[in-house]
Coordinates of C-alpha atoms and ligand atoms in Angstrom, one line a residue:
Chain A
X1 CA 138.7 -139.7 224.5
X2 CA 135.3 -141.2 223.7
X3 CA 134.1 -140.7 226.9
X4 CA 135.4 -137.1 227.5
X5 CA 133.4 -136.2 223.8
X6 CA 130.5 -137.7 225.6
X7 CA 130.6 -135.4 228.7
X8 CA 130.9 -132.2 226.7
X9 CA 128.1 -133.4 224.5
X10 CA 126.2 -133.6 227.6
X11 CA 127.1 -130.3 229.1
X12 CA 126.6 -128.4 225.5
X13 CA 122.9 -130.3 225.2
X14 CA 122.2 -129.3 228.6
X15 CA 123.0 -125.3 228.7
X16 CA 121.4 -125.1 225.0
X17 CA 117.9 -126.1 226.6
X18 CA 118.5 -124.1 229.6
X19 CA 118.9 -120.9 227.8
X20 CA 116.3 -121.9 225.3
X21 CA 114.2 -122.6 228.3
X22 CA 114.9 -118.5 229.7
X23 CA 114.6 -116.9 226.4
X24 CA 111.1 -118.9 226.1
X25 CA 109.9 -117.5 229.2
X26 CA 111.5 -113.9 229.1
X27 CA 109.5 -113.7 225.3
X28 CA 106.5 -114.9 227.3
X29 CA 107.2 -112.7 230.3
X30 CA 106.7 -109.6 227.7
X31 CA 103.9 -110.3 225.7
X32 CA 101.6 -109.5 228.4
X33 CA 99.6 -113.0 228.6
X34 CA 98.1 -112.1 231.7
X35 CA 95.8 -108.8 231.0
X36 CA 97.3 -105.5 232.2
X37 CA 98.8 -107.2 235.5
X38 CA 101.1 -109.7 233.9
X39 CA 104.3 -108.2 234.9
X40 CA 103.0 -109.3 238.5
X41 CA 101.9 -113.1 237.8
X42 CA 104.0 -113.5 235.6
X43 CA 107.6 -111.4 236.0
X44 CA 110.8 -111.5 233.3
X45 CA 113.8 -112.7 234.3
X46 CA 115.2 -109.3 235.8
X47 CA 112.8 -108.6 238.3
X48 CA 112.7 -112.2 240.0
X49 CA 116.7 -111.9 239.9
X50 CA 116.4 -108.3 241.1
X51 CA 113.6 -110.3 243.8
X52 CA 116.4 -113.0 244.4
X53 CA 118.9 -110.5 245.7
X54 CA 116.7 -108.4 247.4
X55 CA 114.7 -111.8 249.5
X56 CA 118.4 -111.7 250.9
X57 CA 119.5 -108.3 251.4
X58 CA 115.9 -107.0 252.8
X59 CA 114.2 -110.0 253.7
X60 CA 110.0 -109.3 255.3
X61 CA 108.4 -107.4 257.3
X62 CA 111.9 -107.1 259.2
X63 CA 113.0 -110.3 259.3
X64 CA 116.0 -111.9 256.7
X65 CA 115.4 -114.3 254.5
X66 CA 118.4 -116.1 255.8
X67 CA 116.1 -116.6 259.1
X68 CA 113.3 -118.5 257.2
X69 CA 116.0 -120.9 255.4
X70 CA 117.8 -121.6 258.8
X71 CA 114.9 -122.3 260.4
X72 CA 114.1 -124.8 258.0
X73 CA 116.7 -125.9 257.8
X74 CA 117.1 -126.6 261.6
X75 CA 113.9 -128.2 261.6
X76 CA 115.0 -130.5 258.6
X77 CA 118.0 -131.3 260.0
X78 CA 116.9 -132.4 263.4
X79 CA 114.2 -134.4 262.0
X80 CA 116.6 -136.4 259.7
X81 CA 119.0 -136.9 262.7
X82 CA 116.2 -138.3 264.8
X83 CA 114.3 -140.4 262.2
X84 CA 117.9 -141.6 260.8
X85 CA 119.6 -142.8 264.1
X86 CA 115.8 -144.0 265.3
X87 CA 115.4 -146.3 262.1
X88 CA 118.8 -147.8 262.5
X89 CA 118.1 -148.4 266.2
X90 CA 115.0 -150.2 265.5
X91 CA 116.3 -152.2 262.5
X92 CA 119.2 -153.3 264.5
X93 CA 116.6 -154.4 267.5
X94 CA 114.6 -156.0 264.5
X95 CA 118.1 -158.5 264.2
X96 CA 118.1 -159.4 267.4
X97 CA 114.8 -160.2 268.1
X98 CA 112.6 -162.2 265.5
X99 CA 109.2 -161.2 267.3
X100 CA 110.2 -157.2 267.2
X101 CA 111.1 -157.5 263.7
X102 CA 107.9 -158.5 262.4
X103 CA 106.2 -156.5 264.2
X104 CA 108.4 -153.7 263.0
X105 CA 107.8 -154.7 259.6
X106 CA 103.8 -154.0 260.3
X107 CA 104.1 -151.0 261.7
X108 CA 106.8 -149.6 258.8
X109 CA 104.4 -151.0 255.8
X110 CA 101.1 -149.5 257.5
X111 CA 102.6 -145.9 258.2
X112 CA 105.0 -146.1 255.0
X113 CA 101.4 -145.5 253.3
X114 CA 100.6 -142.8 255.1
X115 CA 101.5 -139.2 253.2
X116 CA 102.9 -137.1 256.5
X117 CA 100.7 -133.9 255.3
X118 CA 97.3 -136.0 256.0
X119 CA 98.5 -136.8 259.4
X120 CA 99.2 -133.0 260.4
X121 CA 95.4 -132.3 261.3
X122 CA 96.0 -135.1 263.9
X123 CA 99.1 -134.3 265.2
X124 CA 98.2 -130.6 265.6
X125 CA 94.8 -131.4 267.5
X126 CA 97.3 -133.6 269.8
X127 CA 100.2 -131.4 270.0
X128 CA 99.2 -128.2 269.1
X129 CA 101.0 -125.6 266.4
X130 CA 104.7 -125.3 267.4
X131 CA 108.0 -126.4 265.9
X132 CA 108.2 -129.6 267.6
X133 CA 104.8 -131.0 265.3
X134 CA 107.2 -130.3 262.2
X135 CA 110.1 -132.2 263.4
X136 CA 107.6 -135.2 264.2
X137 CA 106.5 -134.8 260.2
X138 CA 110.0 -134.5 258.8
X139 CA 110.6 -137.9 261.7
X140 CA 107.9 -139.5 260.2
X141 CA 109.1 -138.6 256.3
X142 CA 112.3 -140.4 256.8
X143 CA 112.1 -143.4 259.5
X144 CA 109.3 -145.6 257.5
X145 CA 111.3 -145.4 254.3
X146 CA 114.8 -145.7 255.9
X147 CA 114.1 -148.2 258.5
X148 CA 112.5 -150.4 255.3
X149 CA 115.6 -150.0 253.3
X150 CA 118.1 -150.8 256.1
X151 CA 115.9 -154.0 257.1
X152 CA 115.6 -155.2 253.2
X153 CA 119.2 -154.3 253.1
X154 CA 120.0 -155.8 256.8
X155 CA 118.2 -158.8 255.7
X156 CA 120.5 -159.2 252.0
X157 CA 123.5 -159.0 253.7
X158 CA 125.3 -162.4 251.9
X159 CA 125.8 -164.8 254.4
X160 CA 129.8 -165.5 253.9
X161 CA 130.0 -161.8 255.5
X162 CA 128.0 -163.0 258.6
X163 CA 130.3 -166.4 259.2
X164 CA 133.3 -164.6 258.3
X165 CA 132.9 -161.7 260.9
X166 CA 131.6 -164.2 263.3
X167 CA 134.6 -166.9 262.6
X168 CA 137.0 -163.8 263.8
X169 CA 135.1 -163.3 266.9
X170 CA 132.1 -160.9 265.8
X171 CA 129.3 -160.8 267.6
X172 CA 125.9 -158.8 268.7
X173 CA 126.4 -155.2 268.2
X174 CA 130.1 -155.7 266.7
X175 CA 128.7 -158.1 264.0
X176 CA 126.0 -155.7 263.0
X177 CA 128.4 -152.5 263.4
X178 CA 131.0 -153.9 261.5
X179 CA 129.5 -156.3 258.9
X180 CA 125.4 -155.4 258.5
X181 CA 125.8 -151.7 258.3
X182 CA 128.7 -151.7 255.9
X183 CA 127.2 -154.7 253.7
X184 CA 124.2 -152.3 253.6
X185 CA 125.4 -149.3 252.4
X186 CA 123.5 -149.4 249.1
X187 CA 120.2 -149.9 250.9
X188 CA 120.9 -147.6 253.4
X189 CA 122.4 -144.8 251.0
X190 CA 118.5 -145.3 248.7
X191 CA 116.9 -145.3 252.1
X192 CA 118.6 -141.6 252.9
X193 CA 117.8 -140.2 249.3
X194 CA 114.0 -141.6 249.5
X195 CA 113.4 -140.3 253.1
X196 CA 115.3 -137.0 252.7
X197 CA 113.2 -136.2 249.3
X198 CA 110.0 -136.9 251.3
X199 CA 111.0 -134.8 254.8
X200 CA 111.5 -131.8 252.4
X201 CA 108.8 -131.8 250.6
X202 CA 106.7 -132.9 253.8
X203 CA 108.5 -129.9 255.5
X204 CA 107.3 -127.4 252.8
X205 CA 104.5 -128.6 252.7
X206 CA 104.0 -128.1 256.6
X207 CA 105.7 -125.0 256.6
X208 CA 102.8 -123.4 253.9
X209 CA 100.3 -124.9 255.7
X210 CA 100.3 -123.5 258.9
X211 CA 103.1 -121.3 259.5
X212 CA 104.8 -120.8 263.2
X213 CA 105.0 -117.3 263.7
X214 CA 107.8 -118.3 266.2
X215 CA 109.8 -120.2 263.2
X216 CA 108.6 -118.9 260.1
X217 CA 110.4 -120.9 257.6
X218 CA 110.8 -121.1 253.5
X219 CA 107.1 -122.8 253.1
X220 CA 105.9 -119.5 255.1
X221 CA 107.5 -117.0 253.6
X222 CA 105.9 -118.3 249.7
X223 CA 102.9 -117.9 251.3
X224 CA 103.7 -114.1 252.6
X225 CA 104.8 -113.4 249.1
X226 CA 101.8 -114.7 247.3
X227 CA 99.3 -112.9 250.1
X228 CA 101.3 -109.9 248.9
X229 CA 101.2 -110.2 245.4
X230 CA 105.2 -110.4 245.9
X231 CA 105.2 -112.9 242.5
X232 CA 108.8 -112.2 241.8
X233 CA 109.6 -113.0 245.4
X234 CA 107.9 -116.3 245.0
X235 CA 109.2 -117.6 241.9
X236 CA 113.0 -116.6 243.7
X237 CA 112.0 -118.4 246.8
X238 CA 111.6 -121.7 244.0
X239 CA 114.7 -121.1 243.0
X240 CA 116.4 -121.2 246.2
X241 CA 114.2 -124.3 247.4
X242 CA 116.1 -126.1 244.0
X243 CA 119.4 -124.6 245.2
X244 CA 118.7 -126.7 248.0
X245 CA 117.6 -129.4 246.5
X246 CA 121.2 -129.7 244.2
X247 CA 123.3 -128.8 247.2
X248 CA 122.0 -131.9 249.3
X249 CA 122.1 -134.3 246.2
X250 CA 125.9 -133.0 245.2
X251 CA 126.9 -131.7 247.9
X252 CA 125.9 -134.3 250.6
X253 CA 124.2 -137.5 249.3
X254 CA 126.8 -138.5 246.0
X255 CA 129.8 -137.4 248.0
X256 CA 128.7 -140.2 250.9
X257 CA 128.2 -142.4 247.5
X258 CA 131.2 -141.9 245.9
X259 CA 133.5 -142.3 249.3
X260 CA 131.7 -145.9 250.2
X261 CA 129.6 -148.3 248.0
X262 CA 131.3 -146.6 244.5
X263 CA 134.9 -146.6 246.0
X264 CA 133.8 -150.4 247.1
X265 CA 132.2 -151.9 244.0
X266 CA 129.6 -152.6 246.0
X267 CA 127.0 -150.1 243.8
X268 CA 123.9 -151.8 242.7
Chain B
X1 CA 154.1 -189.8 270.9
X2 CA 152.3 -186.9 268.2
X3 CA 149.8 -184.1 269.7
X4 CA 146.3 -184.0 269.6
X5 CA 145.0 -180.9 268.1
X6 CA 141.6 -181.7 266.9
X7 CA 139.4 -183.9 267.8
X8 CA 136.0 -185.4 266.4
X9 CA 133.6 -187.4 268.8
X10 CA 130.8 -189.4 267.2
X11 CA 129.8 -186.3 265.3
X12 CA 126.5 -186.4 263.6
X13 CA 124.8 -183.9 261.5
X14 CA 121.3 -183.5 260.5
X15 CA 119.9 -180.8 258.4
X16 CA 116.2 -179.8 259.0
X17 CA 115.9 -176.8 257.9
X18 CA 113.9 -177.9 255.3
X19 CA 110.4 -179.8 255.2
X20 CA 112.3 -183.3 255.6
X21 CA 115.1 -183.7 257.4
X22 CA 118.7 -184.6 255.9
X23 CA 121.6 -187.1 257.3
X24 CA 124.6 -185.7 256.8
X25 CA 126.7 -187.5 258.8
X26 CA 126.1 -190.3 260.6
X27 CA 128.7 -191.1 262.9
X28 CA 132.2 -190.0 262.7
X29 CA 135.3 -189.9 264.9
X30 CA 138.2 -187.9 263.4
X31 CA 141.9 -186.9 265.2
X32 CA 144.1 -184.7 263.6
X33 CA 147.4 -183.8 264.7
X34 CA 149.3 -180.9 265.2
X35 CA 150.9 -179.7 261.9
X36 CA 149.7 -182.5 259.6
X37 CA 147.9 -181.2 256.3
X38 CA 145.2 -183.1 255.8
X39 CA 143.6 -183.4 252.7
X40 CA 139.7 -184.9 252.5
X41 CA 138.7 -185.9 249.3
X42 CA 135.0 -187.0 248.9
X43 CA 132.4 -186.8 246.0
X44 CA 130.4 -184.1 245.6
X45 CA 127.1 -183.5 248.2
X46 CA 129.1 -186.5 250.9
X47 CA 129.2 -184.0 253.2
X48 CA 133.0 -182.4 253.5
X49 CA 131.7 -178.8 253.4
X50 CA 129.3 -180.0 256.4
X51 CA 132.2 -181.7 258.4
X52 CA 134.3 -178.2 258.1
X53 CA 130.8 -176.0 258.6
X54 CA 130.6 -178.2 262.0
X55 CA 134.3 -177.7 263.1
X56 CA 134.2 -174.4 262.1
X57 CA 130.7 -174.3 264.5
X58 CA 128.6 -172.8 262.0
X59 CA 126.4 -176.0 262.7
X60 CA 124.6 -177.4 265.3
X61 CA 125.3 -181.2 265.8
X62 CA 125.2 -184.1 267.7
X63 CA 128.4 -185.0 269.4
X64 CA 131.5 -183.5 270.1
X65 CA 134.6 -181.8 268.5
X66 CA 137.5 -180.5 270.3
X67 CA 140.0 -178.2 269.9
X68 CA 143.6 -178.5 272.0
X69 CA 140.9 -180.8 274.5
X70 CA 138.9 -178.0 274.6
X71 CA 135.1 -178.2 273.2
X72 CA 134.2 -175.2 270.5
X73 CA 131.1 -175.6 269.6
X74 CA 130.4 -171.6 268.1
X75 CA 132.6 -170.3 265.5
X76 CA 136.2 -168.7 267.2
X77 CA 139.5 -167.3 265.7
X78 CA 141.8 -170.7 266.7
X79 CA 139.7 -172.1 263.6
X80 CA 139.6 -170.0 260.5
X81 CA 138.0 -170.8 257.4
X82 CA 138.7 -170.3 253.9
X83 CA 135.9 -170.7 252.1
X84 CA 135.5 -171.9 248.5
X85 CA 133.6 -168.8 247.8
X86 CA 135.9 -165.6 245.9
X87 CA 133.8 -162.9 248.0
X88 CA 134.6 -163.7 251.2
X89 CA 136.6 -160.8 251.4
X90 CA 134.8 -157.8 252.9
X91 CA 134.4 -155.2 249.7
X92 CA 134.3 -151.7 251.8
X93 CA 137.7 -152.7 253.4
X94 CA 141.3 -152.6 251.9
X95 CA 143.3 -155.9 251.3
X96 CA 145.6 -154.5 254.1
X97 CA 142.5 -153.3 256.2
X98 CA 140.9 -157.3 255.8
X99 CA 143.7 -158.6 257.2
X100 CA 144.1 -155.9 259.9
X101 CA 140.2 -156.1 260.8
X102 CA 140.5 -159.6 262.8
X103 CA 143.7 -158.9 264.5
X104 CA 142.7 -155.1 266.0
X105 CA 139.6 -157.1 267.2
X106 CA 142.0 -159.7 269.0
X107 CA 143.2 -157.0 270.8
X108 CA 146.5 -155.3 268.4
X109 CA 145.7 -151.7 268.6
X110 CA 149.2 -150.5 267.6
X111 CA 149.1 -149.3 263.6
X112 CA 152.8 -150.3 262.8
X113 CA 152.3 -153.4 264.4
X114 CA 149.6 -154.0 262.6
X115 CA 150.9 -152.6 259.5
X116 CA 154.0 -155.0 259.7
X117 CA 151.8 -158.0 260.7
X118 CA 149.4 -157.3 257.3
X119 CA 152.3 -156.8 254.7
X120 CA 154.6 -160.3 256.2
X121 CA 151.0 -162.1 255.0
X122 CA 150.8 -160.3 252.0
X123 CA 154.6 -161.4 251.8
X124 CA 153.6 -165.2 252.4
X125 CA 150.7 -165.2 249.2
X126 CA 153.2 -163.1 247.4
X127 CA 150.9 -159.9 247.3
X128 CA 153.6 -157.8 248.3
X129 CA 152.1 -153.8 247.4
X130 CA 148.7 -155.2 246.8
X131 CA 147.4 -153.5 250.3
X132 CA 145.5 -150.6 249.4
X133 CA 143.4 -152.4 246.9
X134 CA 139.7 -153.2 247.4
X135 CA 138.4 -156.7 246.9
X136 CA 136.3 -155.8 243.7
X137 CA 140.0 -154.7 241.9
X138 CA 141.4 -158.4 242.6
X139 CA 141.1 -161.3 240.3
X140 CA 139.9 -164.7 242.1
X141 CA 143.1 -166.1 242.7
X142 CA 144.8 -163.2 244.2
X143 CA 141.2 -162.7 246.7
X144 CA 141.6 -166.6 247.8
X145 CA 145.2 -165.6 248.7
X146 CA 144.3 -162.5 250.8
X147 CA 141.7 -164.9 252.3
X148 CA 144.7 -167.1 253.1
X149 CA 146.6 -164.0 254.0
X150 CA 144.3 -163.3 256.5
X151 CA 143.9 -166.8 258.4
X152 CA 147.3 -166.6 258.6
X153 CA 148.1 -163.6 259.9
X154 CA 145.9 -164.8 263.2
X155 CA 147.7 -168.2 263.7
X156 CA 144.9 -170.2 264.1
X157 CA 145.3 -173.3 265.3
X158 CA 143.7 -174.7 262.6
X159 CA 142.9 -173.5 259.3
X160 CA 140.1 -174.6 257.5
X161 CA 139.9 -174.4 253.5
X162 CA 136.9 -175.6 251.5
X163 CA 137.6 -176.6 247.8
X164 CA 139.8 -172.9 248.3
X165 CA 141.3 -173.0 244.5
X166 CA 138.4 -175.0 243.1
X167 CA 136.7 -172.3 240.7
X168 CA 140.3 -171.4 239.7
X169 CA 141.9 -172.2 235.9
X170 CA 144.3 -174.9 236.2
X171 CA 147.1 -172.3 236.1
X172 CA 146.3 -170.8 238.5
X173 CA 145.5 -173.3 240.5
X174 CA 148.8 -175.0 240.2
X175 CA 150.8 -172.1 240.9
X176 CA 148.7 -171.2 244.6
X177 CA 148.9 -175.4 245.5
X178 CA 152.5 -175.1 244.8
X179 CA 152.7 -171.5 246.6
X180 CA 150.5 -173.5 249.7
X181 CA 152.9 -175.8 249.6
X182 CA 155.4 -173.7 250.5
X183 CA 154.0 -171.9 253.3
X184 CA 152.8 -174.6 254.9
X185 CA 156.3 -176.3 254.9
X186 CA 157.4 -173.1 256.5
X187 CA 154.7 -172.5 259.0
X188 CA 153.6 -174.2 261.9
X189 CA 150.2 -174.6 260.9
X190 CA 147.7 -177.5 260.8
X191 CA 145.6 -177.5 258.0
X192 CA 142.3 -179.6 257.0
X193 CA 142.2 -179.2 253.3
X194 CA 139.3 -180.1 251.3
X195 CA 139.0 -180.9 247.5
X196 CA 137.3 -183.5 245.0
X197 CA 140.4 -183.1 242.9
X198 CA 143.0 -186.4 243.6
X199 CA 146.3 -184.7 242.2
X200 CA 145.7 -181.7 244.8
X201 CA 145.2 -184.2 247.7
X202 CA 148.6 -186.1 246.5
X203 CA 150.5 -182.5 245.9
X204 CA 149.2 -181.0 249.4
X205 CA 148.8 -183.5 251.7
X206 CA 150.9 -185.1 254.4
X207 CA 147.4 -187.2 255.3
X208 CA 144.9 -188.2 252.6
X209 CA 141.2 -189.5 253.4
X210 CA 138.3 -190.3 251.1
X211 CA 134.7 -189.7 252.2
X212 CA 131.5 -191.4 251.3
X213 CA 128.0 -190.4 251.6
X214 CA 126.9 -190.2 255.3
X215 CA 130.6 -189.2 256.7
X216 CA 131.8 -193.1 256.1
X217 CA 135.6 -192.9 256.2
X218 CA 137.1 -195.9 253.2
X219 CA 140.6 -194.3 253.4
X220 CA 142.2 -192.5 256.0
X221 CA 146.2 -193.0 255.3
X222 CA 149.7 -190.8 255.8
X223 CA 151.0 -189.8 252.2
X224 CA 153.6 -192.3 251.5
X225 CA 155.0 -189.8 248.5
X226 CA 157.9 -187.6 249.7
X227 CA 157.8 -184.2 248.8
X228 CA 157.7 -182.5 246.4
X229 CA 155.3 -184.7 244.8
X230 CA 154.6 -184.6 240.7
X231 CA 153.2 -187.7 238.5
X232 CA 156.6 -189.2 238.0
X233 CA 157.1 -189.3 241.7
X234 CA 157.5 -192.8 242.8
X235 CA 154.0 -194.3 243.7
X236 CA 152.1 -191.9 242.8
X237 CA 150.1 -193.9 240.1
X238 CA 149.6 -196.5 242.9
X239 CA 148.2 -194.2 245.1
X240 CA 146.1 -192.1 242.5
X241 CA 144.4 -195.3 241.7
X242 CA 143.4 -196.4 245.1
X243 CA 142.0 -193.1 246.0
X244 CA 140.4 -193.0 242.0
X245 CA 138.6 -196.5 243.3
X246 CA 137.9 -195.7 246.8
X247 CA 136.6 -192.2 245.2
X248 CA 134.6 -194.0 242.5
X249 CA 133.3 -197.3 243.7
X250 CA 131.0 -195.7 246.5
X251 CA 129.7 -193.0 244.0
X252 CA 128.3 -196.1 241.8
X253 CA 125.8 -197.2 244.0
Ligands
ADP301 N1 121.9 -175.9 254.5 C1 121.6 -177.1 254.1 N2 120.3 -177.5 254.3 C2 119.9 -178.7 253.9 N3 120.7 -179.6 253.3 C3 122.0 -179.2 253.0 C4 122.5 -178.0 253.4 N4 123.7 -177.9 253.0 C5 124.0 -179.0 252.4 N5 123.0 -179.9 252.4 C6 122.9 -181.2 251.9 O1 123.9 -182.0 252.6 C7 124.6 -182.8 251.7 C8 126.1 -182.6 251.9 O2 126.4 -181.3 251.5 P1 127.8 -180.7 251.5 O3 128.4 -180.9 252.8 O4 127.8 -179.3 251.0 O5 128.6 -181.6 250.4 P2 130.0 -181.5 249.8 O6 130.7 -180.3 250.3 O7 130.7 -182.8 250.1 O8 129.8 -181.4 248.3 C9 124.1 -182.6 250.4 O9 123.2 -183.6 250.0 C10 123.4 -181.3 250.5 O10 122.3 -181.2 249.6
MG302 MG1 131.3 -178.5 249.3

């Protein structure tokens, strides 16, 4: 009972600041701050919903809107599968051999440090502008933060679960498939929330940076809307790059918590 | 004329792991036969976890141990150990599944086997419908009895328990010795029991022994009591005074 009162409280609190928060900026929106052009910089709350229908029903310069998130998408995606399976592929060679792992552990706390956007001038002068250099950025987002979260979380694996898969015959890639990844969850579930957060805004960041006129994505298309003077367009676009956001941490990342180190008691 | 089932050859254990290194064991020769339930009493830090850690091959040593006149010097599934520990368990699998997990990997792929095989050793610790829990939803007890559950369920040829019911209350504790009893009387299994606790080594045992520092063996005798043993049984003061002694008189010095 106490704990249901609690949740409403919450929700109540919650949609009381958010519609505090819109009538705020719709007063704002009309008093003109801006000079004569405000309406542009700085639209109400009809036009950039009228703007958030109409990025999807007309899209730019011919092309829907739907392309530009799919193609971020895509680009995202493919990244996070390569960096992913790649960091569990190298931590798992890190338990097999001691020499590779410390090694590994260099090279993950030197490039950990390094923000993917201040490597794209090098990449680009070695690869050139195409798709491919934005994969290697979203890569590089994820597999220094993942592969240091599955080899803390390889490496705090309790040792009872080690003798007690290998005193029922576990061994090599059985032991670490079926007791290091599992004992690991918790690591490896941070690792996927710390390296997903920092491949999308990497990829964004990419994307407005130097867009691919081959694969314009969401980062891109901001950028057509603010060399337009599109502003309602652009604030929309935020919107949907939140959407995003929520839709991967409920949709995705709290679902894959609730189903393994929640339904486990294994949660830190 | 009894069988051999476990043998130990001048075993001898050194730890170095550390900056000096640490005798163990010194020298020790050990034969247990089939079916007994042998109970090693011993103070605390003498070495009885090592001894099991070794036959379990979780250690290297020095010398030999045998199993059916085989050597086994890396852990295998003919020697399963119980371990004093509650969370031995593995958390992201079900009771049922914990139990299951060894066995597929031995080679049972077929679910209803499998199923049937998990819920008679649920049957034996008397956790019956307990099979779709997770580890973290058991008490102690009822996680040492899955953990027994599940070395039995792969017939071992030797189970191995350290201290098992040793962070238990005595309730408890009394009611899964009693319960150990039992299954053991109706199994064919050969246990090596370990506790520091003389009334479980009386209560459990069909052999008793009493180590001292360094692996020295001071009593190494069949349990006279006939079964089932409680204090009024006939010689059990007797013998819980010698082992109290034995027990005592090396931890002095
Ligand atoms: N991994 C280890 N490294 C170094 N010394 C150890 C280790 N494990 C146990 N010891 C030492 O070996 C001795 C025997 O330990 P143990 O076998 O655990 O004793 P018991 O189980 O009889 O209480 C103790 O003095 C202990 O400190
Ligand atoms: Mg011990």
């Amino acid at each position: 009972m106490k704990k249901s009162n609690d949740f409403v409280y919450s929700i109540i609190v919650r949609v009381v600041f958010i519609i505090v928060a819109l009538v705020i900026w719709e007063v704002a929106a009309r008093q003109n701050l801006f000079g004569e052009n405000s309406e542009v910089i700085f639209p109400t709350l009809g036009s950039i919903g009228k703007a958030f229908i109409s990025n999807f029903t007309e899209g730019y310069a011919g092309i829907s809107f739907w392309v530009y998130i799919s193609n971020s998408l895509r680009l995202l995606v493919t990244g996070l599968a390569i960096g992913v399976f790649a960091s569990f592929i190298l931590s798992g060679l890190s338990m097999i051999s001691r020499g590779f792992y410390h090694i590994f552990n260099l090279v993950v706390s030197i490039f950990d440090l390094l923000p993917g956007v201040a490597l794209l001038p090098v990449i680009i002068i070695m690869f050139g502008i195409k798709e491919e250099v934005i994969i290697l950025l979203v890569v590089h987002a994820v597999i220094w933060p993942m592969s240091r979260n599955v080899l803390d979380g390889f490496m705090a694996v309790p040792k009872i679960y080690v003798e007690a898969g290998t005193n029922i015959g576990l061994k090599g890639l059985s032991l670490l498939t079926g007791v290091y990844l599992p004992a690991a969850m918790s690591y490896i579930i941070s690792g996927l929330k710390v390296g997903w957060a920092r491949a999308w805004r990497g990829l964004l960041s990419a994307e407005m940076i130097f867009g691919i006129a081959t694969c314009p994505g969401i980062g891109m298309y901001i950028n057509q809307m603010r060399t337009n003077m599109n502003n309602a367009e652009m604030y929309a676009t935020l919107i949907v790059i939140i959407i995003i956001g929520l839709v991967v941490q409920y949709g995705i990342l709290t679902p894959i918590e609730n189903c393994t180190v929640k339904k486990w008691g294994m949660s830190k | 004329m009894m069988e051999k089932i476990l043998e130990v050859k001048d075993l001898r254990m050194v730890y170095n792991n550390t900056s000096e290194e640490k005798l163990v064991i010194e020298k020790m020769n050990l034969d247990v036969e089939k079916n007994e339930f042998l109970c090693i009493l011993g103070a605390s830090g003498c070495g009885k976890t090592t001894l099991l850690r070794c036959i379990a091959g979780f250690e290297k040593y020095e010398g030999e141990i045998l199993v059916n006149g085989k050597k086994c010097a890396t852990p295998g599934t003919d020697r399963i150990m119980v371990f004093q520990d509650f969370n031995q368990l593995f958390p992201w699998k079900t009771v049922e599944k914990n139990i299951q997990y060894p066995l597929k990997k031995q080679g049972i792929k077929d679910k209803a086997e499998l199923k049937r095989l998990s819920d008679e050793a649920l049957k034996k610790v008397k956790l019956k419908g307990y099979g779709h829990y997770y580890p973290y939803q058991l008490s102690g007890g009822m996680k040492q009895r899955v953990a027994i559950a599940k070395a039995l369920a792969l017939k071992p040829e030797i189970i191995l328990m350290d201290e098992p019911f040793a962070a238990l209350d005595a309730m408890t504790r009394n009611k899964l010795q009693d319960e150990l009893l039992t299954i053991s009387e109706e199994e064919n299994c050969t246990i090596i029991f370990i506790t520091h606790n003389i009334q479980e080594a009386i209560v459990l045992g069909t052999r008793i022994m009493v180590l001292s520092q360094g692996g020295e063996i001071l009593i190494d005798e069949k349990n006279p009591i006939s079964r089932p043993v409680s204090p009024s049984s006939k010689g059990y003061g007797e013998l819980w005074n010698q082992l109290h002694e034995a027990l005592y008189k090396k931890n002095k010095k």
